[in-house]
Amino acid sequence: MAWEVVIGLEIHAQLATRSKIFSGASTAYGAEPNTQACAVDLGLPGVLPVLNAEAVNMAIKFGLATGCTIAPRSVFARKNYFYPDLPKGYQISQYELPIVHSGEVLIALEDGRSKRVGLTRAHLEEDAGKSLHEGFEGVTGIDLNRAGTPLLEIVSEPDMRSAKEAVAYMRKIHSLVRYLGICDGNMQEGSFRCDANVSVRPKGQEELGTRTELKNLNSFRFIERAINFEVERQIDVIESGGQVVQETRLYDADRNETRSMRTKEEANDYRYFPDPDLLPVEIGEADIQRARAELPELPDAKRQRFMEQYGLSESDAGQLTASRELADYYETVVEASGGEGKLSANWVIVELGGALNRDDLDIADSPVSAARLGGMLRRITDNTISGKIAKDVFDAMWRGEGDADAVIEAKGLKQVTDAGAIEAMVDEAIAANPKQVEQYKAGKEKLLGFFVGQVMKASKGKANPAQVNELLKKKLSD
Ligand code: ADP
Ligand code: MG
């Protein structure tokens, strides 16, 4: 039997406000436990929450960037449950009336096509505290610093059909919130995390299968693995005559498996009701205009512009616009290179990308600045060095040996373009290989490469390859 996989994601993006969603306490990460939760975050009697306007502004920006409808009126609701990291007994969230709804994003599939993923809604809510297990014997530590941190919960339609699509979607939202500057996207610190809802159904069946919800997914790699594991598990259950139980499962990265955590609550278990302490959120045209005016150029628009302005392929433009930092880096390289769009793209994607990957560095930590890389590309286009020698220059810059000119000077890498010097080397190569000359003249033209190689070797790679080629062709056909 052929199975179809169905996935919908709930992404929690921590909004990058300085203070919490309903109080003035700091949201900074990494403080001593329980130093950043105030009476409002704890829901102590006698205090009232006040909504952070910037959190609303950020949610509007997200809505605008994803073609969502911005609700003129949305309502905060209490979601009631008890958990040690939620001592006040309820989480303030939005339920029936979320702040934005009905949008979409496009994701790139592996075969190059793009696919629409629907966004059901995105709503504002507060985060809970954290339970700490490490370093405690027989008890659990509770750190409430995170309580009251603003979250945007982004709920997708069940539109993804494979773990790869789910990851592509997650990456897209990750890129988007970082472009918008509304979330730092730091997955290790938990600023960007997701729950994956997964089900399977026989191919061709309309009705959705029973889903499980996978929690604890804080890296792109884990999302893909956890979903793939869960799909296999569900298929096994059904094929051996059982039924998938709707439940929450926890992904264990060490064992690469999912385990049952609890059976799924129904909405009515939470006894949602409108929070009597908070007024409805009313958003007017002026609020929307203000958010719109603050929107940066978004990834899809930037990709399109890169294709038109720099003549890049869709795939190159897509890679270079994956993050705002990388796109900015690229455009600085182009400028410093004197407008070499394609050459810059190749160097940023292949050489720089490869080196960053190898040394596990972010673009922000690149030892070679965009200005320096662009400066080096100028030395290729003005024929000071060949593209091949440029790789050595790049490596030296990476090791911190100065800018391109300094490296070229110090290592004597300047390309030989002197026609007389090149002619002498060409003559020498021809004189030293009479047999190959004879074969070449008899029609074995691919031997040209052999001669080029000889000359390049004699020049230690420094002869201008175009000149060498041209001169060899001329002399060999004499
Ligand atoms: P809840 O609020 O209980 O988590 P929702 O109905 O809001 O449930 O759905 C949460 C997520 O689960 C959404 O992203 C939705 O697309 C997805 N989803 C719903 N049903 C299924 C299903 N049968 N298979 C896979 N994903 C599903
Ligand atoms: Mg859910």
Short mmCIF file of C-alpha atoms and ligand atoms in Angstrom, two decimals:
data_model
loop_
_atom_site.label_atom_id
_atom_site.label_comp_id
_atom_site.label_asym_id
_atom_site.label_seq_id
_atom_site.Cartn_x
_atom_site.Cartn_y
_atom_site.Cartn_z
CA MET A 1 0.00 0.00 0.00
CA ALA A 2 1.30 3.48 -0.86
CA TRP A 3 1.10 6.04 1.95
CA GLU A 4 0.93 9.78 1.81
CA VAL A 5 2.54 11.84 4.56
CA VAL A 6 0.72 14.91 5.90
CA ILE A 7 2.46 17.49 8.07
CA GLY A 8 1.42 20.77 9.66
CA LEU A 9 3.76 22.84 11.82
CA GLU A 10 3.22 25.08 14.79
CA ILE A 11 6.24 27.36 15.02
CA HIS A 12 6.97 29.43 18.10
CA ALA A 13 9.02 32.51 17.31
CA GLN A 14 10.18 34.51 20.30
CA LEU A 15 9.62 38.16 19.48
CA ALA A 16 12.69 40.35 19.82
CA THR A 17 11.18 42.95 22.14
CA ARG A 18 13.27 44.24 25.01
CA SER A 19 10.59 43.77 27.61
CA LYS A 20 7.97 41.09 28.11
CA ILE A 21 4.60 40.95 26.46
CA PHE A 22 2.60 42.11 29.48
CA SER A 23 5.23 43.59 31.81
CA GLY A 24 8.35 45.73 31.83
CA ALA A 25 10.66 42.87 32.88
CA SER A 26 13.65 42.22 30.63
CA THR A 27 13.61 39.44 28.03
CA ALA A 28 17.43 39.17 27.88
CA TYR A 29 18.66 35.60 27.65
CA GLY A 30 21.04 33.99 30.09
CA ALA A 31 20.43 35.91 33.34
CA GLU A 32 20.66 34.22 36.74
CA PRO A 33 17.55 32.07 37.28
CA ASN A 34 14.48 33.85 38.60
CA THR A 35 15.91 37.37 38.41
CA GLN A 36 13.76 38.49 35.48
CA ALA A 37 10.24 37.48 36.36
CA CYS A 38 8.14 40.17 37.97
CA ALA A 39 4.81 40.01 39.77
CA VAL A 40 2.91 40.41 36.48
CA ASP A 41 4.77 37.50 34.85
CA LEU A 42 3.94 35.39 37.88
CA GLY A 43 0.30 36.47 37.88
CA LEU A 44 0.36 37.50 41.52
CA PRO A 45 -2.87 39.00 42.86
CA GLY A 46 -3.30 42.74 42.55
CA VAL A 47 -1.30 43.31 39.38
CA LEU A 48 -2.56 43.88 35.84
CA PRO A 49 -0.96 42.99 32.52
CA VAL A 50 -0.36 45.79 29.99
CA LEU A 51 0.16 44.81 26.35
CA ASN A 52 3.54 45.60 24.78
CA ALA A 53 2.80 47.69 21.66
CA GLU A 54 5.96 46.57 19.91
CA ALA A 55 4.87 42.92 20.08
CA VAL A 56 1.71 43.93 18.23
CA ASN A 57 3.72 45.88 15.66
CA MET A 58 5.92 42.82 15.05
CA ALA A 59 2.93 40.54 14.59
CA ILE A 60 1.48 42.98 12.05
CA LYS A 61 4.77 42.96 10.14
CA PHE A 62 4.71 39.19 10.01
CA GLY A 63 1.14 39.28 8.78
CA LEU A 64 1.95 41.78 6.05
CA ALA A 65 4.96 39.76 4.91
CA THR A 66 2.89 36.60 4.53
CA GLY A 67 -0.23 38.03 2.93
CA CYS A 68 -2.29 37.44 6.06
CA THR A 69 -5.42 39.31 7.00
CA ILE A 70 -4.69 41.58 9.95
CA ALA A 71 -7.60 41.28 12.37
CA PRO A 72 -9.09 44.68 13.21
CA ARG A 73 -9.98 43.18 16.59
CA SER A 74 -8.37 40.24 18.35
CA VAL A 75 -8.76 38.92 21.84
CA PHE A 76 -6.47 37.46 24.49
CA ALA A 77 -7.71 34.33 26.18
CA ARG A 78 -6.62 32.34 29.17
CA LYS A 79 -5.52 28.79 28.42
CA ASN A 80 -5.84 27.04 31.74
CA TYR A 81 -3.51 24.26 32.77
CA PHE A 82 -1.19 23.57 35.63
CA TYR A 83 2.46 22.85 35.18
CA PRO A 84 5.37 23.63 37.52
CA ASP A 85 6.79 26.15 35.06
CA LEU A 86 3.42 27.93 34.87
CA PRO A 87 2.62 28.60 38.52
CA LYS A 88 -0.16 31.07 37.79
CA GLY A 89 -2.20 28.24 36.31
CA TYR A 90 -2.94 29.74 32.93
CA GLN A 91 -1.12 31.00 29.87
CA ILE A 92 -2.33 34.16 28.16
CA SER A 93 -2.76 33.32 24.50
CA GLN A 94 -5.18 34.05 21.69
CA TYR A 95 -7.78 31.51 20.75
CA GLU A 96 -10.85 32.31 18.69
CA LEU A 97 -9.66 35.65 17.39
CA PRO A 98 -5.92 35.62 16.52
CA ILE A 99 -4.10 38.78 15.52
CA VAL A 100 -3.45 37.64 11.92
CA HIS A 101 -4.82 34.80 9.82
CA SER A 102 -5.12 33.26 6.31
CA GLY A 103 -1.76 33.85 4.67
CA GLU A 104 0.81 31.85 2.75
CA VAL A 105 4.48 31.40 1.97
CA LEU A 106 6.25 29.81 -0.98
CA ILE A 107 8.86 27.14 -0.37
CA ALA A 108 11.42 25.88 -2.89
CA LEU A 109 11.21 22.14 -3.56
CA GLU A 110 14.27 20.05 -4.33
CA ASP A 111 13.41 19.80 -8.02
CA GLY A 112 13.41 23.59 -8.28
CA ARG A 113 9.63 24.07 -8.34
CA SER A 114 8.03 26.15 -5.66
CA LYS A 115 5.07 25.21 -3.54
CA ARG A 116 2.53 27.23 -1.59
CA VAL A 117 2.08 26.47 2.10
CA GLY A 118 -0.99 28.01 3.72
CA LEU A 119 -0.79 29.80 7.05
CA THR A 120 -3.88 29.23 9.12
CA ARG A 121 -3.09 31.89 11.66
CA ALA A 122 -0.45 33.49 13.84
CA HIS A 123 -1.29 34.55 17.36
CA LEU A 124 0.41 36.32 20.22
CA GLU A 125 1.00 34.56 23.50
CA GLU A 126 3.30 34.52 26.49
CA ASP A 127 5.94 31.88 27.07
CA ALA A 128 6.06 29.79 30.25
CA GLY A 129 9.09 29.30 32.48
CA LYS A 130 11.54 26.41 32.22
CA SER A 131 12.02 23.23 34.20
CA LEU A 132 15.66 22.41 34.85
CA HIS A 133 16.78 18.85 35.42
CA GLU A 134 20.53 19.02 35.04
CA GLY A 135 22.44 19.65 38.24
CA PHE A 136 19.52 18.76 40.51
CA GLU A 137 19.29 15.57 42.53
CA GLY A 138 15.80 14.22 43.12
CA VAL A 139 14.12 17.58 42.50
CA THR A 140 13.38 19.76 39.49
CA GLY A 141 14.58 23.36 39.31
CA ILE A 142 12.23 26.03 38.01
CA ASP A 143 13.50 29.14 36.24
CA LEU A 144 10.76 31.65 35.58
CA ASN A 145 12.87 34.19 33.67
CA ARG A 146 11.24 33.15 30.41
CA ALA A 147 7.70 33.51 31.79
CA GLY A 148 5.93 36.29 29.92
CA THR A 149 8.35 36.43 26.98
CA PRO A 150 6.36 37.30 23.84
CA LEU A 151 5.83 34.53 21.33
CA LEU A 152 4.27 34.53 17.92
CA GLU A 153 2.78 31.08 17.31
CA ILE A 154 2.60 30.49 13.57
CA VAL A 155 0.24 27.70 12.59
CA SER A 156 0.43 26.20 9.10
CA GLU A 157 -2.19 24.32 7.15
CA PRO A 158 -1.44 20.58 6.88
CA ASP A 159 0.16 21.24 3.47
CA MET A 160 3.56 19.58 3.74
CA ARG A 161 3.98 16.14 2.21
CA SER A 162 7.45 15.11 3.40
CA ALA A 163 9.98 15.82 6.13
CA LYS A 164 12.05 17.71 3.56
CA GLU A 165 9.13 20.01 2.75
CA ALA A 166 8.57 20.62 6.46
CA VAL A 167 12.21 21.64 6.85
CA ALA A 168 12.02 23.89 3.78
CA TYR A 169 8.97 25.57 5.27
CA MET A 170 10.62 25.96 8.66
CA ARG A 171 13.69 27.49 7.00
CA LYS A 172 11.50 29.86 5.06
CA ILE A 173 9.75 31.14 8.17
CA HIS A 174 13.12 31.31 9.95
CA SER A 175 14.56 33.45 7.17
CA LEU A 176 11.47 35.64 7.10
CA VAL A 177 11.33 36.45 10.82
CA ARG A 178 15.02 37.30 10.78
CA TYR A 179 14.64 39.54 7.73
CA LEU A 180 11.79 41.26 9.51
CA GLY A 181 13.94 41.69 12.61
CA ILE A 182 11.14 40.34 14.80
CA CYS A 183 12.99 37.25 16.10
CA ASP A 184 16.69 36.46 16.45
CA GLY A 185 16.07 32.91 15.21
CA ASN A 186 18.46 31.40 17.76
CA MET A 187 17.37 27.77 17.94
CA GLN A 188 19.86 26.72 20.61
CA GLU A 189 18.48 29.32 22.99
CA GLY A 190 14.94 28.28 22.09
CA SER A 191 13.99 31.53 20.36
CA PHE A 192 12.71 29.59 17.37
CA ARG A 193 11.20 26.13 17.82
CA CYS A 194 8.44 24.01 16.42
CA ASP A 195 5.95 21.25 17.07
CA ALA A 196 5.30 19.01 14.10
CA ASN A 197 1.89 17.41 13.55
CA VAL A 198 2.30 14.25 11.52
CA SER A 199 -0.14 11.78 10.02
CA VAL A 200 -0.26 9.30 7.15
CA ARG A 201 -3.12 8.24 4.89
CA PRO A 202 -3.48 5.82 1.98
CA LYS A 203 -2.56 7.61 -1.24
CA GLY A 204 -5.66 9.01 -2.86
CA GLN A 205 -7.70 9.18 0.35
CA GLU A 206 -9.23 12.58 1.00
CA GLU A 207 -9.76 12.30 4.75
CA LEU A 208 -6.79 13.06 7.01
CA GLY A 209 -5.32 10.30 9.15
CA THR A 210 -4.99 10.54 12.93
CA ARG A 211 -2.05 12.76 13.81
CA THR A 212 0.53 12.84 16.53
CA GLU A 213 2.27 15.99 17.65
CA LEU A 214 6.05 15.92 18.01
CA LYS A 215 7.54 18.26 20.58
CA ASN A 216 11.05 19.33 21.37
CA LEU A 217 12.28 20.01 17.85
CA ASN A 218 14.98 22.64 18.05
CA SER A 219 17.14 22.02 15.00
CA PHE A 220 16.43 21.56 11.31
CA ARG A 221 18.22 18.23 11.35
CA PHE A 222 16.12 16.91 14.24
CA ILE A 223 12.87 17.98 12.60
CA GLU A 224 13.66 15.96 9.53
CA ARG A 225 14.80 12.91 11.50
CA ALA A 226 11.93 13.03 13.97
CA ILE A 227 9.30 13.25 11.24
CA ASN A 228 10.87 10.44 9.23
CA PHE A 229 11.00 8.25 12.30
CA GLU A 230 7.39 9.04 13.19
CA VAL A 231 6.14 8.34 9.67
CA GLU A 232 7.75 4.90 9.71
CA ARG A 233 6.32 4.21 13.15
CA GLN A 234 2.78 5.16 12.14
CA ILE A 235 2.92 3.07 8.98
CA ASP A 236 4.15 0.08 11.01
CA VAL A 237 1.32 0.52 13.52
CA ILE A 238 -1.34 0.64 10.80
CA GLU A 239 0.14 -2.15 8.67
CA SER A 240 0.26 -4.45 11.66
CA GLY A 241 -3.44 -3.91 12.25
CA GLY A 242 -3.29 -1.21 14.92
CA GLN A 243 -4.46 2.38 15.08
CA VAL A 244 -2.47 5.56 15.52
CA VAL A 245 -3.41 7.23 18.80
CA GLN A 246 -3.74 11.00 18.80
CA GLU A 247 -1.09 12.04 21.29
CA THR A 248 1.88 14.25 22.00
CA ARG A 249 5.21 12.55 21.50
CA LEU A 250 8.65 13.67 22.53
CA TYR A 251 11.58 13.34 20.15
CA ASP A 252 14.71 11.87 21.74
CA ALA A 253 17.64 12.99 19.61
CA ASP A 254 20.13 10.67 21.33
CA ARG A 255 18.13 7.59 20.45
CA ASN A 256 16.51 8.99 17.29
CA GLU A 257 13.05 7.89 18.33
CA THR A 258 9.79 9.43 19.48
CA ARG A 259 8.11 8.46 22.76
CA SER A 260 4.60 8.99 23.97
CA MET A 261 4.39 11.93 26.37
CA ARG A 262 0.67 12.35 26.99
CA THR A 263 -2.55 11.83 25.14
CA LYS A 264 -3.64 14.90 23.28
CA GLU A 265 -5.72 17.42 25.18
CA GLU A 266 -8.88 18.67 23.56
CA ALA A 267 -9.40 22.41 23.40
CA ASN A 268 -12.15 22.16 26.02
CA ASP A 269 -9.68 20.65 28.50
CA TYR A 270 -8.09 24.08 28.59
CA ARG A 271 -11.29 25.93 29.47
CA TYR A 272 -10.34 28.87 27.27
CA PHE A 273 -12.06 32.12 28.12
CA PRO A 274 -11.34 35.78 27.26
CA ASP A 275 -8.84 37.28 29.69
CA PRO A 276 -10.85 39.74 31.80
CA ASP A 277 -7.68 41.74 32.59
CA LEU A 278 -6.94 42.66 28.97
CA LEU A 279 -8.87 44.73 26.47
CA PRO A 280 -9.33 43.43 22.94
CA VAL A 281 -6.50 44.46 20.59
CA GLU A 282 -7.76 46.95 18.03
CA ILE A 283 -5.63 47.54 14.99
CA GLY A 284 -6.39 50.46 12.70
CA GLU A 285 -5.17 51.55 9.29
CA ALA A 286 -2.54 53.83 10.87
CA ASP A 287 -0.99 50.90 12.77
CA ILE A 288 -0.80 48.89 9.59
CA GLN A 289 0.74 51.80 7.65
CA ARG A 290 3.35 52.25 10.31
CA ALA A 291 4.33 48.57 10.24
CA ARG A 292 4.34 48.56 6.44
CA ALA A 293 6.68 51.55 6.36
CA GLU A 294 9.14 49.62 8.53
CA LEU A 295 9.19 46.51 6.34
CA PRO A 296 12.56 45.74 4.74
CA GLU A 297 12.93 44.24 1.27
CA LEU A 298 11.75 40.66 1.79
CA PRO A 299 13.53 37.49 0.62
CA ASP A 300 11.31 36.74 -2.39
CA ALA A 301 11.57 40.31 -3.68
CA LYS A 302 15.29 40.39 -3.06
CA ARG A 303 15.77 37.12 -4.91
CA GLN A 304 13.87 38.48 -7.89
CA ARG A 305 15.90 41.68 -7.86
CA PHE A 306 19.19 39.77 -7.66
CA MET A 307 18.18 37.78 -10.73
CA GLU A 308 17.34 40.90 -12.70
CA GLN A 309 20.04 43.25 -11.46
CA TYR A 310 22.97 40.84 -11.36
CA GLY A 311 21.92 38.27 -13.95
CA LEU A 312 21.91 35.40 -11.42
CA SER A 313 20.15 32.07 -11.76
CA GLU A 314 17.15 31.48 -9.51
CA SER A 315 19.12 28.97 -7.48
CA ASP A 316 22.11 31.28 -6.91
CA ALA A 317 19.83 34.20 -6.09
CA GLY A 318 17.90 31.95 -3.69
CA GLN A 319 21.06 30.86 -1.88
CA LEU A 320 22.37 34.41 -1.59
CA THR A 321 19.12 35.76 -0.18
CA ALA A 322 18.60 32.97 2.37
CA SER A 323 19.63 35.42 5.06
CA ARG A 324 19.78 39.17 5.10
CA GLU A 325 23.38 39.09 6.33
CA LEU A 326 24.51 36.95 3.41
CA ALA A 327 22.62 39.09 0.90
CA ASP A 328 24.19 42.25 2.33
CA TYR A 329 27.63 40.65 2.25
CA TYR A 330 27.14 39.70 -1.39
CA GLU A 331 26.04 43.16 -2.44
CA THR A 332 29.07 44.70 -0.72
CA VAL A 333 31.32 42.28 -2.63
CA VAL A 334 29.68 43.25 -5.91
CA GLU A 335 30.22 46.90 -5.19
CA ALA A 336 33.84 46.48 -4.14
CA SER A 337 34.53 44.34 -7.20
CA GLY A 338 33.34 47.07 -9.51
CA GLY A 339 29.96 45.55 -10.35
CA GLU A 340 30.89 41.90 -11.02
CA GLY A 341 27.57 40.27 -10.14
CA LYS A 342 28.18 36.77 -11.43
CA LEU A 343 31.83 36.48 -10.44
CA SER A 344 30.93 37.71 -6.96
CA ALA A 345 28.10 35.17 -6.70
CA ASN A 346 30.45 32.32 -7.58
CA TRP A 347 33.02 33.36 -5.06
CA VAL A 348 30.55 33.97 -2.27
CA ILE A 349 28.68 30.71 -2.82
CA VAL A 350 31.53 28.36 -3.68
CA GLU A 351 34.76 29.60 -2.06
CA LEU A 352 33.46 31.65 0.83
CA GLY A 353 30.51 29.29 1.45
CA GLY A 354 32.84 26.30 1.41
CA ALA A 355 35.31 27.89 3.83
CA LEU A 356 32.57 28.99 6.23
CA ASN A 357 31.14 25.50 6.18
CA ARG A 358 34.49 23.85 6.71
CA ASP A 359 35.33 26.04 9.71
CA ASP A 360 31.72 26.03 10.96
CA LEU A 361 31.46 29.82 10.95
CA ASP A 362 28.60 32.23 10.40
CA ILE A 363 28.85 34.86 7.70
CA ALA A 364 29.12 37.48 10.45
CA ASP A 365 32.33 35.82 11.64
CA SER A 366 33.97 35.49 8.23
CA PRO A 367 37.69 36.26 8.51
CA VAL A 368 37.52 37.73 4.97
CA SER A 369 35.40 40.88 4.82
CA ALA A 370 33.15 41.59 1.85
CA ALA A 371 35.27 44.61 0.94
CA ARG A 372 38.41 42.45 0.84
CA LEU A 373 36.81 39.73 -1.22
CA GLY A 374 35.54 42.34 -3.68
CA GLY A 375 38.98 43.92 -3.79
CA MET A 376 40.48 40.56 -4.70
CA LEU A 377 37.96 40.08 -7.51
CA ARG A 378 39.17 43.37 -8.98
CA ARG A 379 42.62 41.84 -9.25
CA ILE A 380 41.14 39.00 -11.28
CA THR A 381 39.30 41.29 -13.67
CA ASP A 382 42.27 43.61 -14.15
CA ASN A 383 44.43 40.57 -14.91
CA THR A 384 46.76 40.96 -11.96
CA ILE A 385 46.04 37.36 -10.96
CA SER A 386 44.32 34.41 -12.58
CA GLY A 387 41.18 32.84 -11.13
CA LYS A 388 43.29 29.88 -10.07
CA ILE A 389 45.90 31.90 -8.21
CA ALA A 390 43.01 33.83 -6.65
CA LYS A 391 42.14 30.72 -4.65
CA ASP A 392 45.57 30.81 -3.03
CA VAL A 393 45.15 34.51 -2.36
CA PHE A 394 41.75 33.85 -0.82
CA ASP A 395 43.18 31.13 1.44
CA ALA A 396 45.91 33.50 2.58
CA MET A 397 43.36 36.24 3.31
CA TRP A 398 41.31 33.67 5.23
CA ARG A 399 44.38 32.93 7.37
CA GLY A 400 44.66 36.62 8.14
CA GLU A 401 47.60 37.51 5.91
CA GLY A 402 46.16 40.87 4.84
CA ASP A 403 44.24 42.09 1.83
CA ALA A 404 44.65 40.79 -1.71
CA ASP A 405 47.28 43.31 -2.76
CA ALA A 406 49.39 42.59 0.31
CA VAL A 407 49.19 38.83 -0.29
CA ILE A 408 49.98 39.14 -4.00
CA GLU A 409 52.97 41.34 -3.22
CA ALA A 410 54.30 39.24 -0.34
CA LYS A 411 54.04 35.95 -2.22
CA GLY A 412 55.03 37.28 -5.64
CA LEU A 413 51.81 36.02 -7.21
CA LYS A 414 51.42 38.74 -9.78
CA GLN A 415 50.37 37.25 -13.05
CA VAL A 416 52.84 37.29 -15.95
CA THR A 417 51.20 39.19 -18.79
CA ASP A 418 54.42 40.30 -20.40
CA ALA A 419 54.11 39.03 -23.97
CA GLY A 420 57.87 38.51 -24.35
CA ALA A 421 58.13 36.39 -21.19
CA ILE A 422 55.13 34.31 -22.18
CA GLU A 423 56.43 33.80 -25.70
CA ALA A 424 59.74 32.52 -24.34
CA MET A 425 57.95 29.93 -22.19
CA VAL A 426 55.71 28.92 -25.09
CA ASP A 427 58.69 28.46 -27.38
CA GLU A 428 60.42 26.39 -24.75
CA ALA A 429 57.41 24.12 -24.31
CA ILE A 430 57.15 23.60 -28.05
CA ALA A 431 60.86 22.89 -28.44
CA ALA A 432 60.90 20.42 -25.56
CA ASN A 433 58.02 18.29 -26.91
CA PRO A 434 58.52 17.60 -30.62
CA LYS A 435 56.49 14.40 -30.57
CA GLN A 436 53.40 16.14 -29.20
CA VAL A 437 53.86 18.96 -31.71
CA GLU A 438 53.78 16.41 -34.51
CA GLN A 439 50.64 14.74 -33.12
CA TYR A 440 48.94 18.10 -32.65
CA LYS A 441 49.68 19.07 -36.22
CA ALA A 442 48.34 15.70 -37.38
CA GLY A 443 44.98 16.63 -35.85
CA LYS A 444 45.14 15.68 -32.19
CA GLU A 445 43.98 19.11 -31.09
CA LYS A 446 43.19 18.24 -27.53
CA LEU A 447 46.95 18.24 -26.93
CA LEU A 448 46.61 22.01 -26.65
CA GLY A 449 45.69 21.42 -23.03
CA PHE A 450 48.93 19.56 -22.51
CA PHE A 451 50.96 22.51 -23.83
CA VAL A 452 49.00 25.00 -21.74
CA GLY A 453 49.74 22.82 -18.72
CA GLN A 454 53.47 22.81 -19.51
CA VAL A 455 53.60 26.59 -19.78
CA MET A 456 51.53 27.13 -16.65
CA LYS A 457 53.82 24.77 -14.77
CA ALA A 458 56.91 26.60 -16.01
CA SER A 459 55.39 29.88 -14.85
CA LYS A 460 54.33 28.44 -11.48
CA GLY A 461 50.74 29.15 -12.41
CA LYS A 462 51.36 32.82 -12.97
CA ALA A 463 51.19 33.13 -16.74
CA ASN A 464 47.98 34.69 -18.00
CA PRO A 465 46.07 31.63 -19.25
CA ALA A 466 44.21 33.46 -22.00
CA GLN A 467 47.43 34.81 -23.46
CA VAL A 468 49.11 31.41 -23.22
CA ASN A 469 46.24 29.77 -25.04
CA GLU A 470 46.18 32.26 -27.81
CA LEU A 471 49.89 32.26 -28.43
CA LEU A 472 50.14 28.46 -28.35
CA LYS A 473 47.36 28.11 -30.89
CA LYS A 474 49.07 30.57 -33.17
CA LYS A 475 52.51 29.02 -32.90
CA LEU A 476 51.34 25.42 -33.21
CA SER A 477 49.48 26.14 -36.40
CA ASP A 478 52.43 27.87 -38.01
P1 ADP B 1 -4.18 22.03 18.12
O1 ADP B 1 -4.56 23.44 18.40
O2 ADP B 1 -4.92 21.03 18.88
O3 ADP B 1 -2.71 21.79 18.19
P2 ADP B 1 -4.91 22.47 15.33
O4 ADP B 1 -6.14 21.94 14.70
O5 ADP B 1 -4.83 23.93 15.55
O6 ADP B 1 -4.65 21.67 16.63
O7 ADP B 1 -3.73 22.03 14.41
C1 ADP B 1 -2.44 22.20 14.77
C2 ADP B 1 -1.54 21.84 13.59
O8 ADP B 1 -1.75 20.50 13.19
C3 ADP B 1 -1.78 22.67 12.35
O9 ADP B 1 -0.51 23.05 11.84
C4 ADP B 1 -2.48 21.74 11.40
O10 ADP B 1 -2.15 22.02 10.06
C5 ADP B 1 -1.94 20.39 11.80
N1 ADP B 1 -2.82 19.24 11.54
C6 ADP B 1 -4.13 19.14 11.86
N2 ADP B 1 -4.60 17.93 11.51
C7 ADP B 1 -3.57 17.23 10.98
C8 ADP B 1 -3.41 15.92 10.45
N3 ADP B 1 -4.40 15.04 10.41
N4 ADP B 1 -2.18 15.56 10.02
C9 ADP B 1 -1.15 16.41 10.06
N5 ADP B 1 -1.23 17.66 10.54
C10 ADP B 1 -2.43 18.07 11.01
MG MG B 2 -0.90 22.30 19.09
#
